[in-house]
PDB file of C-alpha atoms and ligand atoms in Angstrom:
ATOM      1  CA  MET M  12    -105.724 133.711  -0.736  1.00 53.00           C
ATOM      2  CA  SER M  13    -104.432 137.106   0.312  1.00 56.00           C
ATOM      3  CA  LEU M  14    -100.732 137.345   1.020  1.00 65.00           C
ATOM      4  CA  GLY M  15    -101.163 139.456   4.125  1.00 68.00           C
ATOM      5  CA  LYS M  16     -98.522 141.886   5.266  1.00 67.00           C
ATOM      6  CA  ILE M  17     -94.895 140.729   5.482  1.00 69.00           C
ATOM      7  CA  ILE M  18     -93.252 143.622   7.253  1.00 68.00           C
ATOM      8  CA  ASP M  19     -89.525 144.191   7.622  1.00 63.00           C
ATOM      9  CA  LYS M  20     -87.797 146.175  10.361  1.00 61.00           C
ATOM     10  CA  LYS M  21     -88.295 149.418   8.435  1.00 59.00           C
ATOM     11  CA  ASN M  22     -92.020 148.727   8.318  1.00 57.00           C
ATOM     12  CA  TYR M  23     -91.858 147.899   4.615  1.00 70.00           C
ATOM     13  CA  ASP M  24     -94.487 145.467   3.385  1.00 81.00           C
ATOM     14  CA  LEU M  25     -92.693 143.033   1.062  1.00 86.00           C
ATOM     15  CA  SER M  26     -95.901 141.395  -0.112  1.00 86.00           C
ATOM     16  CA  LYS M  27     -96.699 144.627  -2.008  1.00 88.00           C
ATOM     17  CA  ARG M  28     -93.726 143.994  -4.274  1.00 90.00           C
ATOM     18  CA  ILE M  29     -94.914 140.575  -5.367  1.00 94.00           C
ATOM     19  CA  ASP M  30     -96.360 140.369  -8.854  1.00 94.00           C
ATOM     20  CA  LYS M  31     -99.083 137.735  -8.425  1.00 94.00           C
ATOM     21  CA  GLN M  32     -99.065 137.149 -12.184  1.00 94.00           C
ATOM     22  CA  LYS M  33     -95.418 136.045 -12.158  1.00 94.00           C
ATOM     23  CA  VAL M  34     -95.218 133.690  -9.237  1.00 97.00           C
ATOM     24  CA  PRO M  35     -93.032 130.671 -10.064  1.00 97.00           C
ATOM     25  CA  GLU M  36     -95.109 127.523 -10.314  1.00 98.00           C
ATOM     26  CA  HIS M  37     -92.284 125.268  -9.132  1.00 98.00           C
ATOM     27  CA  VAL M  38     -89.615 126.270  -6.590  1.00 98.00           C
ATOM     28  CA  ALA M  39     -86.728 123.961  -5.672  1.00 98.00           C
ATOM     29  CA  ILE M  40     -84.777 124.481  -2.460  1.00 98.00           C
ATOM     30  CA  ILE M  41     -81.409 123.284  -1.168  1.00 98.00           C
ATOM     31  CA  MET M  42     -81.972 123.680   2.577  1.00 98.00           C
ATOM     32  CA  ASP M  43     -78.383 124.228   3.648  1.00 98.00           C
ATOM     33  CA  GLY M  44     -76.742 125.411   6.860  1.00 98.00           C
ATOM     34  CA  ASN M  45     -78.497 123.390   9.590  1.00 98.00           C
ATOM     35  CA  GLY M  46     -75.251 122.079  11.062  1.00 97.00           C
ATOM     36  CA  ARG M  47     -73.509 125.468  11.054  1.00 98.00           C
ATOM     37  CA  TRP M  48     -76.537 127.127  12.641  1.00 98.00           C
ATOM     38  CA  ALA M  49     -76.406 124.675  15.546  1.00 98.00           C
ATOM     39  CA  THR M  50     -72.605 124.708  15.902  1.00 98.00           C
ATOM     40  CA  LYS M  51     -72.641 128.511  16.104  1.00 98.00           C
ATOM     41  CA  ARG M  52     -74.910 128.153  19.149  1.00 98.00           C
ATOM     42  CA  ASN M  53     -72.842 125.385  20.742  1.00 98.00           C
ATOM     43  CA  LEU M  54     -75.667 122.957  20.077  1.00 98.00           C
ATOM     44  CA  PRO M  55     -75.477 119.492  18.517  1.00 97.00           C
ATOM     45  CA  ARG M  56     -75.949 119.608  14.705  1.00 97.00           C
ATOM     46  CA  THR M  57     -79.214 117.704  15.098  1.00 97.00           C
ATOM     47  CA  TYR M  58     -80.822 120.800  16.662  1.00 98.00           C
ATOM     48  CA  GLY M  59     -80.278 122.545  13.358  1.00 98.00           C
ATOM     49  CA  HIS M  60     -82.156 119.788  11.506  1.00 98.00           C
ATOM     50  CA  LYS M  61     -85.044 119.952  14.007  1.00 98.00           C
ATOM     51  CA  ARG M  62     -85.312 123.692  13.583  1.00 98.00           C
ATOM     52  CA  GLY M  63     -85.021 123.137   9.818  1.00 98.00           C
ATOM     53  CA  VAL M  64     -88.267 121.185   9.820  1.00 98.00           C
ATOM     54  CA  GLU M  65     -90.123 124.144  11.360  1.00 98.00           C
ATOM     55  CA  VAL M  66     -88.708 126.379   8.640  1.00 98.00           C
ATOM     56  CA  LEU M  67     -89.802 123.935   5.948  1.00 98.00           C
ATOM     57  CA  LYS M  68     -93.340 124.062   7.354  1.00 98.00           C
ATOM     58  CA  GLU M  69     -93.278 127.873   7.239  1.00 98.00           C
ATOM     59  CA  ILE M  70     -91.988 127.927   3.653  1.00 98.00           C
ATOM     60  CA  LEU M  71     -94.541 125.339   2.550  1.00 98.00           C
ATOM     61  CA  LYS M  72     -97.297 127.579   3.947  1.00 97.00           C
ATOM     62  CA  ALA M  73     -95.742 130.678   2.366  1.00 97.00           C
ATOM     63  CA  SER M  74     -95.476 129.085  -1.073  1.00 98.00           C
ATOM     64  CA  LYS M  75     -99.105 127.985  -0.988  1.00 97.00           C
ATOM     65  CA  LYS M  76    -100.191 131.452   0.091  1.00 96.00           C
ATOM     66  CA  LEU M  77     -98.191 132.958  -2.743  1.00 96.00           C
ATOM     67  CA  GLY M  78     -99.768 130.718  -5.373  1.00 97.00           C
ATOM     68  CA  CYS M  79     -96.865 128.371  -6.135  1.00 98.00           C
ATOM     69  CA  ARG M  80     -97.968 124.845  -6.986  1.00 98.00           C
ATOM     70  CA  ILE M  81     -94.857 122.713  -6.444  1.00 98.00           C
ATOM     71  CA  LEU M  82     -92.068 122.760  -3.876  1.00 98.00           C
ATOM     72  CA  THR M  83     -89.133 120.364  -4.237  1.00 98.00           C
ATOM     73  CA  VAL M  84     -86.714 120.174  -1.315  1.00 98.00           C
ATOM     74  CA  TYR M  85     -83.381 118.422  -0.931  1.00 98.00           C
ATOM     75  CA  ALA M  86     -83.640 116.601   2.389  1.00 98.00           C
ATOM     76  CA  PHE M  87     -80.954 113.913   1.998  1.00 97.00           C
ATOM     77  CA  SER M  88     -78.402 113.558  -0.770  1.00 95.00           C
ATOM     78  CA  THR M  89     -76.630 110.395  -1.900  1.00 95.00           C
ATOM     79  CA  GLU M  90     -73.504 111.955  -0.352  1.00 94.00           C
ATOM     80  CA  ASN M  91     -75.131 112.454   3.070  1.00 96.00           C
ATOM     81  CA  TRP M  92     -74.477 108.780   3.975  1.00 97.00           C
ATOM     82  CA  THR M  93     -70.857 109.783   4.653  1.00 97.00           C
ATOM     83  CA  ARG M  94     -71.965 111.789   7.716  1.00 96.00           C
ATOM     84  CA  PRO M  95     -71.506 110.308  11.210  1.00 96.00           C
ATOM     85  CA  THR M  96     -73.861 107.346  11.709  1.00 97.00           C
ATOM     86  CA  LYS M  97     -75.621 109.113  14.596  1.00 97.00           C
ATOM     87  CA  GLU M  98     -76.510 112.096  12.408  1.00 97.00           C
ATOM     88  CA  VAL M  99     -77.720 109.837   9.586  1.00 98.00           C
ATOM     89  CA  GLU M 100     -79.875 107.874  12.056  1.00 98.00           C
ATOM     90  CA  PHE M 101     -81.216 111.097  13.502  1.00 98.00           C
ATOM     91  CA  LEU M 102     -82.234 112.341  10.064  1.00 98.00           C
ATOM     92  CA  ILE M 103     -83.918 109.032   9.194  1.00 98.00           C
ATOM     93  CA  ASN M 104     -85.900 109.138  12.474  1.00 98.00           C
ATOM     94  CA  LEU M 105     -86.721 112.777  11.896  1.00 98.00           C
ATOM     95  CA  PHE M 106     -88.222 112.003   8.460  1.00 98.00           C
ATOM     96  CA  SER M 107     -90.442 109.313  10.077  1.00 98.00           C
ATOM     97  CA  GLU M 108     -91.483 111.572  12.961  1.00 98.00           C
ATOM     98  CA  VAL M 109     -92.266 114.534  10.717  1.00 98.00           C
ATOM     99  CA  LEU M 110     -94.347 112.388   8.400  1.00 98.00           C
ATOM    100  CA  LYS M 111     -96.275 110.799  11.291  1.00 97.00           C
ATOM    101  CA  ASN M 112     -97.006 114.190  12.842  1.00 98.00           C
ATOM    102  CA  GLU M 113     -97.747 116.218   9.736  1.00 98.00           C
ATOM    103  CA  ILE M 114     -99.357 113.881   7.216  1.00 98.00           C
ATOM    104  CA  GLU M 115    -102.940 114.521   8.359  1.00 98.00           C
ATOM    105  CA  GLU M 116    -102.559 118.274   7.935  1.00 98.00           C
ATOM    106  CA  ILE M 117    -100.748 117.826   4.619  1.00 98.00           C
ATOM    107  CA  HIS M 118    -103.659 115.682   3.436  1.00 98.00           C
ATOM    108  CA  GLU M 119    -106.329 118.055   4.755  1.00 98.00           C
ATOM    109  CA  GLU M 120    -104.758 120.835   2.738  1.00 98.00           C
ATOM    110  CA  SER M 121    -105.020 118.699  -0.404  1.00 98.00           C
ATOM    111  CA  THR M 122    -101.255 118.519  -0.739  1.00 98.00           C
ATOM    112  CA  LYS M 123     -99.723 115.551  -2.476  1.00 98.00           C
ATOM    113  CA  ILE M 124     -96.399 114.384  -1.048  1.00 98.00           C
ATOM    114  CA  LYS M 125     -93.863 112.480  -3.129  1.00 98.00           C
ATOM    115  CA  PHE M 126     -90.441 111.152  -2.210  1.00 98.00           C
ATOM    116  CA  ILE M 127     -87.867 111.291  -4.954  1.00 98.00           C
ATOM    117  CA  GLY M 128     -84.737 109.174  -4.794  1.00 98.00           C
ATOM    118  CA  ASP M 129     -83.602 105.624  -4.177  1.00 97.00           C
ATOM    119  CA  LEU M 130     -85.434 104.498  -1.046  1.00 98.00           C
ATOM    120  CA  THR M 131     -83.815 101.024  -1.041  1.00 97.00           C
ATOM    121  CA  PRO M 132     -81.242 101.622   1.750  1.00 97.00           C
ATOM    122  CA  PHE M 133     -83.731 103.154   4.199  1.00 98.00           C
ATOM    123  CA  PRO M 134     -85.218 101.098   7.065  1.00 98.00           C
ATOM    124  CA  GLU M 135     -88.529  99.322   6.427  1.00 98.00           C
ATOM    125  CA  THR M 136     -90.306 101.521   8.996  1.00 97.00           C
ATOM    126  CA  LEU M 137     -89.480 104.686   7.064  1.00 98.00           C
ATOM    127  CA  LYS M 138     -90.281 103.051   3.724  1.00 98.00           C
ATOM    128  CA  LYS M 139     -93.725 102.056   5.073  1.00 98.00           C
ATOM    129  CA  ILE M 140     -94.512 105.562   6.341  1.00 98.00           C
ATOM    130  CA  ILE M 141     -93.367 107.037   3.031  1.00 98.00           C
ATOM    131  CA  SER M 142     -95.488 104.611   1.067  1.00 98.00           C
ATOM    132  CA  SER M 143     -98.619 105.189   3.180  1.00 98.00           C
ATOM    133  CA  SER M 144     -98.152 108.974   3.047  1.00 98.00           C
ATOM    134  CA  GLU M 145     -97.793 108.878  -0.723  1.00 98.00           C
ATOM    135  CA  SER M 146    -100.832 106.687  -1.213  1.00 98.00           C
ATOM    136  CA  LEU M 147    -102.972 108.713   1.227  1.00 98.00           C
ATOM    137  CA  THR M 148    -102.227 111.927  -0.656  1.00 98.00           C
ATOM    138  CA  LYS M 149    -101.928 110.626  -4.219  1.00 98.00           C
ATOM    139  CA  ASN M 150    -105.161 112.188  -5.470  1.00 98.00           C
ATOM    140  CA  ASN M 151    -104.603 115.584  -3.866  1.00 98.00           C
ATOM    141  CA  ASN M 152    -104.299 118.317  -6.433  1.00 97.00           C
ATOM    142  CA  LYS M 153    -103.847 121.697  -4.750  1.00 98.00           C
ATOM    143  CA  PHE M 154    -100.124 121.464  -4.110  1.00 98.00           C
ATOM    144  CA  LEU M 155     -97.241 119.048  -4.659  1.00 98.00           C
ATOM    145  CA  LEU M 156     -94.419 118.642  -2.146  1.00 98.00           C
ATOM    146  CA  ASN M 157     -91.476 116.634  -3.481  1.00 98.00           C
ATOM    147  CA  VAL M 158     -88.985 115.518  -0.877  1.00 98.00           C
ATOM    148  CA  CYS M 159     -85.676 114.363  -2.359  1.00 98.00           C
ATOM    149  CA  VAL M 160     -84.065 111.679  -0.211  1.00 98.00           C
ATOM    150  CA  ASN M 161     -81.032 109.580  -1.128  1.00 98.00           C
ATOM    151  CA  TYR M 162     -81.250 111.560  -4.324  1.00 97.00           C
ATOM    152  CA  GLY M 163     -78.420 112.426  -6.691  1.00 97.00           C
ATOM    153  CA  GLY M 164     -78.799 114.156 -10.042  1.00 98.00           C
ATOM    154  CA  ARG M 165     -76.010 112.201 -11.751  1.00 97.00           C
ATOM    155  CA  GLN M 166     -77.380 108.899 -10.464  1.00 97.00           C
ATOM    156  CA  GLU M 167     -80.797 109.870 -11.833  1.00 98.00           C
ATOM    157  CA  ILE M 168     -79.322 110.653 -15.275  1.00 98.00           C
ATOM    158  CA  VAL M 169     -77.397 107.348 -15.345  1.00 98.00           C
ATOM    159  CA  LYS M 170     -80.598 105.518 -14.376  1.00 97.00           C
ATOM    160  CA  VAL M 171     -82.478 107.145 -17.273  1.00 98.00           C
ATOM    161  CA  ALA M 172     -79.635 106.299 -19.677  1.00 98.00           C
ATOM    162  CA  LYS M 173     -79.790 102.645 -18.590  1.00 98.00           C
ATOM    163  CA  GLU M 174     -83.587 102.506 -19.021  1.00 97.00           C
ATOM    164  CA  LEU M 175     -83.305 103.943 -22.527  1.00 98.00           C
ATOM    165  CA  VAL M 176     -80.476 101.551 -23.504  1.00 98.00           C
ATOM    166  CA  LEU M 177     -82.632  98.657 -22.284  1.00 98.00           C
ATOM    167  CA  LYS M 178     -85.608  99.879 -24.300  1.00 98.00           C
ATOM    168  CA  CYS M 179     -83.398 100.252 -27.383  1.00 97.00           C
ATOM    169  CA  SER M 180     -81.873  96.809 -27.043  1.00 97.00           C
ATOM    170  CA  SER M 181     -85.259  95.154 -26.530  1.00 98.00           C
ATOM    171  CA  GLY M 182     -86.558  96.932 -29.623  1.00 97.00           C
ATOM    172  CA  ASP M 183     -89.203  98.953 -27.725  1.00 97.00           C
ATOM    173  CA  ILE M 184     -87.728 102.159 -29.116  1.00 97.00           C
ATOM    174  CA  LYS M 185     -85.282 103.088 -31.864  1.00 97.00           C
ATOM    175  CA  ILE M 186     -82.114 105.009 -31.043  1.00 96.00           C
ATOM    176  CA  ASN M 187     -83.152 107.993 -33.161  1.00 97.00           C
ATOM    177  CA  GLU M 188     -86.347 108.271 -31.128  1.00 97.00           C
ATOM    178  CA  VAL M 189     -84.275 109.224 -28.057  1.00 97.00           C
ATOM    179  CA  ASN M 190     -84.791 112.924 -27.461  1.00 97.00           C
ATOM    180  CA  GLU M 191     -85.276 115.334 -24.528  1.00 97.00           C
ATOM    181  CA  GLU M 192     -88.959 114.500 -24.242  1.00 97.00           C
ATOM    182  CA  LEU M 193     -88.307 110.777 -24.000  1.00 97.00           C
ATOM    183  CA  PHE M 194     -85.465 111.380 -21.560  1.00 97.00           C
ATOM    184  CA  ASN M 195     -87.809 113.525 -19.441  1.00 97.00           C
ATOM    185  CA  SER M 196     -90.372 110.755 -19.391  1.00 97.00           C
ATOM    186  CA  GLU M 197     -87.914 108.443 -17.604  1.00 97.00           C
ATOM    187  CA  LEU M 198     -86.854 110.949 -14.927  1.00 98.00           C
ATOM    188  CA  LEU M 199     -87.948 110.546 -11.305  1.00 97.00           C
ATOM    189  CA  THR M 200     -89.726 113.882 -11.781  1.00 97.00           C
ATOM    190  CA  ARG M 201     -91.593 112.731 -14.891  1.00 96.00           C
ATOM    191  CA  GLY M 202     -94.726 114.717 -15.532  1.00 95.00           C
ATOM    192  CA  ILE M 203     -93.611 117.583 -13.288  1.00 97.00           C
ATOM    193  CA  LYS M 204     -92.744 120.965 -14.721  1.00 96.00           C
ATOM    194  CA  ASP M 205     -89.066 121.956 -14.246  1.00 97.00           C
ATOM    195  CA  PRO M 206     -88.428 124.458 -11.417  1.00 98.00           C
ATOM    196  CA  GLU M 207     -88.383 128.090 -12.531  1.00 97.00           C
ATOM    197  CA  LEU M 208     -86.445 128.996  -9.390  1.00 98.00           C
ATOM    198  CA  LEU M 209     -83.791 127.290  -7.279  1.00 98.00           C
ATOM    199  CA  ILE M 210     -83.103 128.724  -3.831  1.00 98.00           C
ATOM    200  CA  ARG M 211     -80.002 127.685  -1.922  1.00 98.00           C
ATOM    201  CA  THR M 212     -79.447 128.913   1.609  1.00 98.00           C
ATOM    202  CA  SER M 213     -76.245 129.449   3.623  1.00 98.00           C
ATOM    203  CA  GLY M 214     -74.365 131.307   0.893  1.00 98.00           C
ATOM    204  CA  GLU M 215     -72.956 128.227  -0.861  1.00 97.00           C
ATOM    205  CA  LYS M 216     -72.917 128.680  -4.615  1.00 97.00           C
ATOM    206  CA  ARG M 217     -73.158 125.089  -5.805  1.00 97.00           C
ATOM    207  CA  ILE M 218     -75.859 122.846  -7.230  1.00 97.00           C
ATOM    208  CA  SER M 219     -74.456 119.855  -5.291  1.00 96.00           C
ATOM    209  CA  ASN M 220     -75.844 117.125  -7.549  1.00 97.00           C
ATOM    210  CA  PHE M 221     -79.435 118.389  -7.170  1.00 98.00           C
ATOM    211  CA  LEU M 222     -81.867 118.043 -10.118  1.00 98.00           C
ATOM    212  CA  LEU M 223     -79.046 118.422 -12.663  1.00 98.00           C
ATOM    213  CA  TRP M 224     -81.285 117.862 -15.671  1.00 98.00           C
ATOM    214  CA  GLN M 225     -84.312 119.752 -14.354  1.00 98.00           C
ATOM    215  CA  LEU M 226     -82.424 122.914 -13.335  1.00 97.00           C
ATOM    216  CA  ALA M 227     -81.019 123.540 -16.830  1.00 95.00           C
ATOM    217  CA  TYR M 228     -82.916 126.825 -17.267  1.00 94.00           C
ATOM    218  CA  SER M 229     -83.854 127.665 -13.665  1.00 96.00           C
ATOM    219  CA  GLU M 230     -83.050 131.005 -12.099  1.00 96.00           C
ATOM    220  CA  ILE M 231     -80.729 130.547  -9.119  1.00 97.00           C
ATOM    221  CA  TYR M 232     -81.056 132.573  -5.915  1.00 98.00           C
ATOM    222  CA  ILE M 233     -78.422 132.230  -3.218  1.00 98.00           C
ATOM    223  CA  SER M 234     -79.406 133.405   0.255  1.00 98.00           C
ATOM    224  CA  ASP M 235     -76.696 133.990   2.840  1.00 98.00           C
ATOM    225  CA  VAL M 236     -79.154 133.059   5.580  1.00 98.00           C
ATOM    226  CA  LEU M 237     -78.684 129.607   7.149  1.00 98.00           C
ATOM    227  CA  TRP M 238     -81.722 127.368   6.603  1.00 98.00           C
ATOM    228  CA  PRO M 239     -82.868 127.398  10.275  1.00 98.00           C
ATOM    229  CA  ASP M 240     -83.011 131.221  10.084  1.00 98.00           C
ATOM    230  CA  PHE M 241     -84.757 131.282   6.707  1.00 98.00           C
ATOM    231  CA  ASN M 242     -88.390 132.409   6.828  1.00 97.00           C
ATOM    232  CA  GLU M 243     -91.294 133.781   4.815  1.00 96.00           C
ATOM    233  CA  PHE M 244     -89.632 137.180   4.593  1.00 94.00           C
ATOM    234  CA  GLU M 245     -86.435 135.705   3.085  1.00 96.00           C
ATOM    235  CA  PHE M 246     -88.539 133.564   0.770  1.00 97.00           C
ATOM    236  CA  LEU M 247     -90.381 136.626  -0.538  1.00 96.00           C
ATOM    237  CA  LYS M 248     -87.015 138.318  -1.145  1.00 96.00           C
ATOM    238  CA  ALA M 249     -86.065 135.369  -3.344  1.00 97.00           C
ATOM    239  CA  ILE M 250     -89.362 135.573  -5.245  1.00 97.00           C
ATOM    240  CA  ILE M 251     -89.003 139.329  -5.786  1.00 95.00           C
ATOM    241  CA  ASP M 252     -85.447 138.865  -7.027  1.00 95.00           C
ATOM    242  CA  TYR M 253     -86.644 136.150  -9.416  1.00 96.00           C
ATOM    243  CA  GLN M 254     -89.435 138.385 -10.686  1.00 95.00           C
ATOM    244  CA  SER M 255     -87.084 141.302 -11.337  1.00 92.00           C
ATOM    245  CA  ARG M 256     -84.820 139.060 -13.457  1.00 89.00           C
ATOM    246  CA  HIS M 257     -87.755 137.859 -15.482  1.00 60.00           C
ATOM    247  CA  ARG M 258     -88.975 141.361 -16.098  1.00 49.00           C
ATOM    248  CA  ARG M 259     -85.575 142.266 -17.568  1.00 52.00           C
ATOM    249  CA  PHE M 260     -85.226 139.133 -19.685  1.00 48.00           C
ATOM    250  CA  GLY M 261     -88.763 139.397 -20.963  1.00 51.00           C
ATOM    251  CA  GLY M 262     -88.078 142.848 -22.369  1.00 55.00           C
ATOM    252  CA  ILE M 263     -90.881 144.328 -20.279  1.00 56.00           C
ATOM    253  CA  GLU M 264     -90.268 147.788 -18.870  1.00 55.00           C
ATOM    254  CA  SER M 265     -87.201 147.580 -16.632  1.00 49.00           C
ATOM    255  CA  LEU M 266     -87.591 148.251 -12.921  1.00 50.00           C
ATOM    256  CA  GLU M 267     -83.818 148.593 -12.385  1.00 49.00           C
ATOM    257  CA  ASP M 268     -84.214 151.511  -9.977  1.00 45.00           C
ATOM    258  CA  GLU M 269     -86.393 149.346  -7.756  1.00 47.00           C
ATOM    259  CA  SER M 270     -84.034 146.391  -7.915  1.00 45.00           C
ATOM    260  CA  PHE M 271     -83.975 144.394  -4.770  1.00 44.00           C
ATOM    261  CA  GLU M 272     -80.940 144.654  -2.562  1.00 43.00           C
ATOM    262  CA  ASP M 273     -80.382 142.461   0.442  1.00 43.00           C
ATOM    263  CA  SER M 274     -78.820 145.262   2.468  1.00 39.00           C
ATOM    264  CA  GLN M 275     -81.867 147.462   1.961  1.00 39.00           C
ATOM    265  CA  TYR M 276     -84.353 145.059   3.450  1.00 37.00           C
ATOM    266  CA  SER M 277     -82.284 142.682   5.516  1.00 37.00           C
ATOM    267  CA  SER M 278     -84.294 141.399   8.436  1.00 34.00           C
TER     268      SER M 278
HETATM  269  C1  LIG V 307     -78.401 120.578   5.208  1.00 61.65           C
HETATM  270  O1  LIG V 307     -77.745 121.207   6.283  1.00 61.65           O
HETATM  271  C2  LIG V 307     -79.642 119.909   5.650  1.00 61.65           C
HETATM  272  C3  LIG V 307     -79.871 118.572   5.631  1.00 61.65           C
HETATM  273  C4  LIG V 307     -78.874 117.598   5.150  1.00 61.65           C
HETATM  274  C5  LIG V 307     -81.140 117.980   6.133  1.00 61.65           C
HETATM  275  C6  LIG V 307     -82.367 118.777   5.826  1.00 61.65           C
HETATM  276  C7  LIG V 307     -83.551 118.057   6.350  1.00 61.65           C
HETATM  277  C8  LIG V 307     -84.588 118.638   6.955  1.00 61.65           C
HETATM  278  C9  LIG V 307     -84.720 120.086   7.164  1.00 61.65           C
HETATM  279  C10 LIG V 307     -85.712 117.749   7.429  1.00 61.65           C
HETATM  280  C11 LIG V 307     -86.795 117.693   6.387  1.00 61.65           C
HETATM  281  C12 LIG V 307     -87.802 116.674   6.762  1.00 61.65           C
HETATM  282  C13 LIG V 307     -88.764 116.193   5.938  1.00 61.65           C
HETATM  283  C14 LIG V 307     -89.643 115.071   6.351  1.00 61.65           C
HETATM  284  C15 LIG V 307     -88.993 116.715   4.610  1.00 61.65           C
HETATM  285  P1  LIG V 307     -76.282 120.722   6.664  1.00 61.65           P
HETATM  286  O2  LIG V 307     -76.405 119.698   7.731  1.00 61.65           O
HETATM  287  O3  LIG V 307     -75.574 120.295   5.420  1.00 61.65           O
HETATM  288  O4  LIG V 307     -75.668 122.033   7.246  1.00 61.65           O
HETATM  289  P2  LIG V 307     -74.143 122.476   7.196  1.00 61.65           P
HETATM  290  O5  LIG V 307     -73.812 122.720   5.745  1.00 61.65           O
HETATM  291  O6  LIG V 307     -74.132 123.712   8.010  1.00 61.65           O
HETATM  292  O7  LIG V 307     -73.340 121.362   7.789  1.00 61.65           O
END
């Protein structure tokens, strides 16, 4: 699929800077800044989450167009339960609504959707929609969308440790057989390649308990843009930045003089 033109205010086509041979296969995103975006506009925080869904749809489209294969987004962390009940309820309803409205299109585009995290505390209605969406799309193979809900990286690592201890004590495996590969095979993301790139929006420079094991070698790109203002253009900036780092680390001819600066192409 052709990328098409992604033009900035100075009429610069960003898509021309993308090296199609070096597109990350797996991109992880911490979609941060919904609440601040809304508060800045004197709107309830929930408006930021609603707008955030539209942005997620745009970025999903953009990553497919670019040739990525996997997108993993942080939609609800284990810490998010501490938010006001109304906001938590809103988010839970939003997940159900989005799934109901979008699952047909997701399926038609041969995208597989997977929810990663402990679904136990969610209402039965949401669990049912999640389960039917996952089973409807389970054989799709063009693209994988992982949605992390009630997910925490430390909790995931503890869970794997427990599974391995159990297997050791029951004699299924020997302690000296425990290695990274075996550990990987017990992760919630088992079988999925680690993300080459992590994008976090809203300028925060933290991993916030997201994919702690899987992000060990990922490139990290922090965007100052709040998630509801993020778009295809900002996404391409992240990809170009990622590609420039790889070119340097790979020892291929440096493109330092073309290095990508936010100020130069800010939208
Ligand atoms: C972080 O912003 C965002 C969230 C906690 C929710 C993100 C969820 C969506 C965009 C909906 C996705 C839906 C599906 C079905 C995948 P924040 O509230 O932490 O913002 P703040 O840091 O400004 O307070």
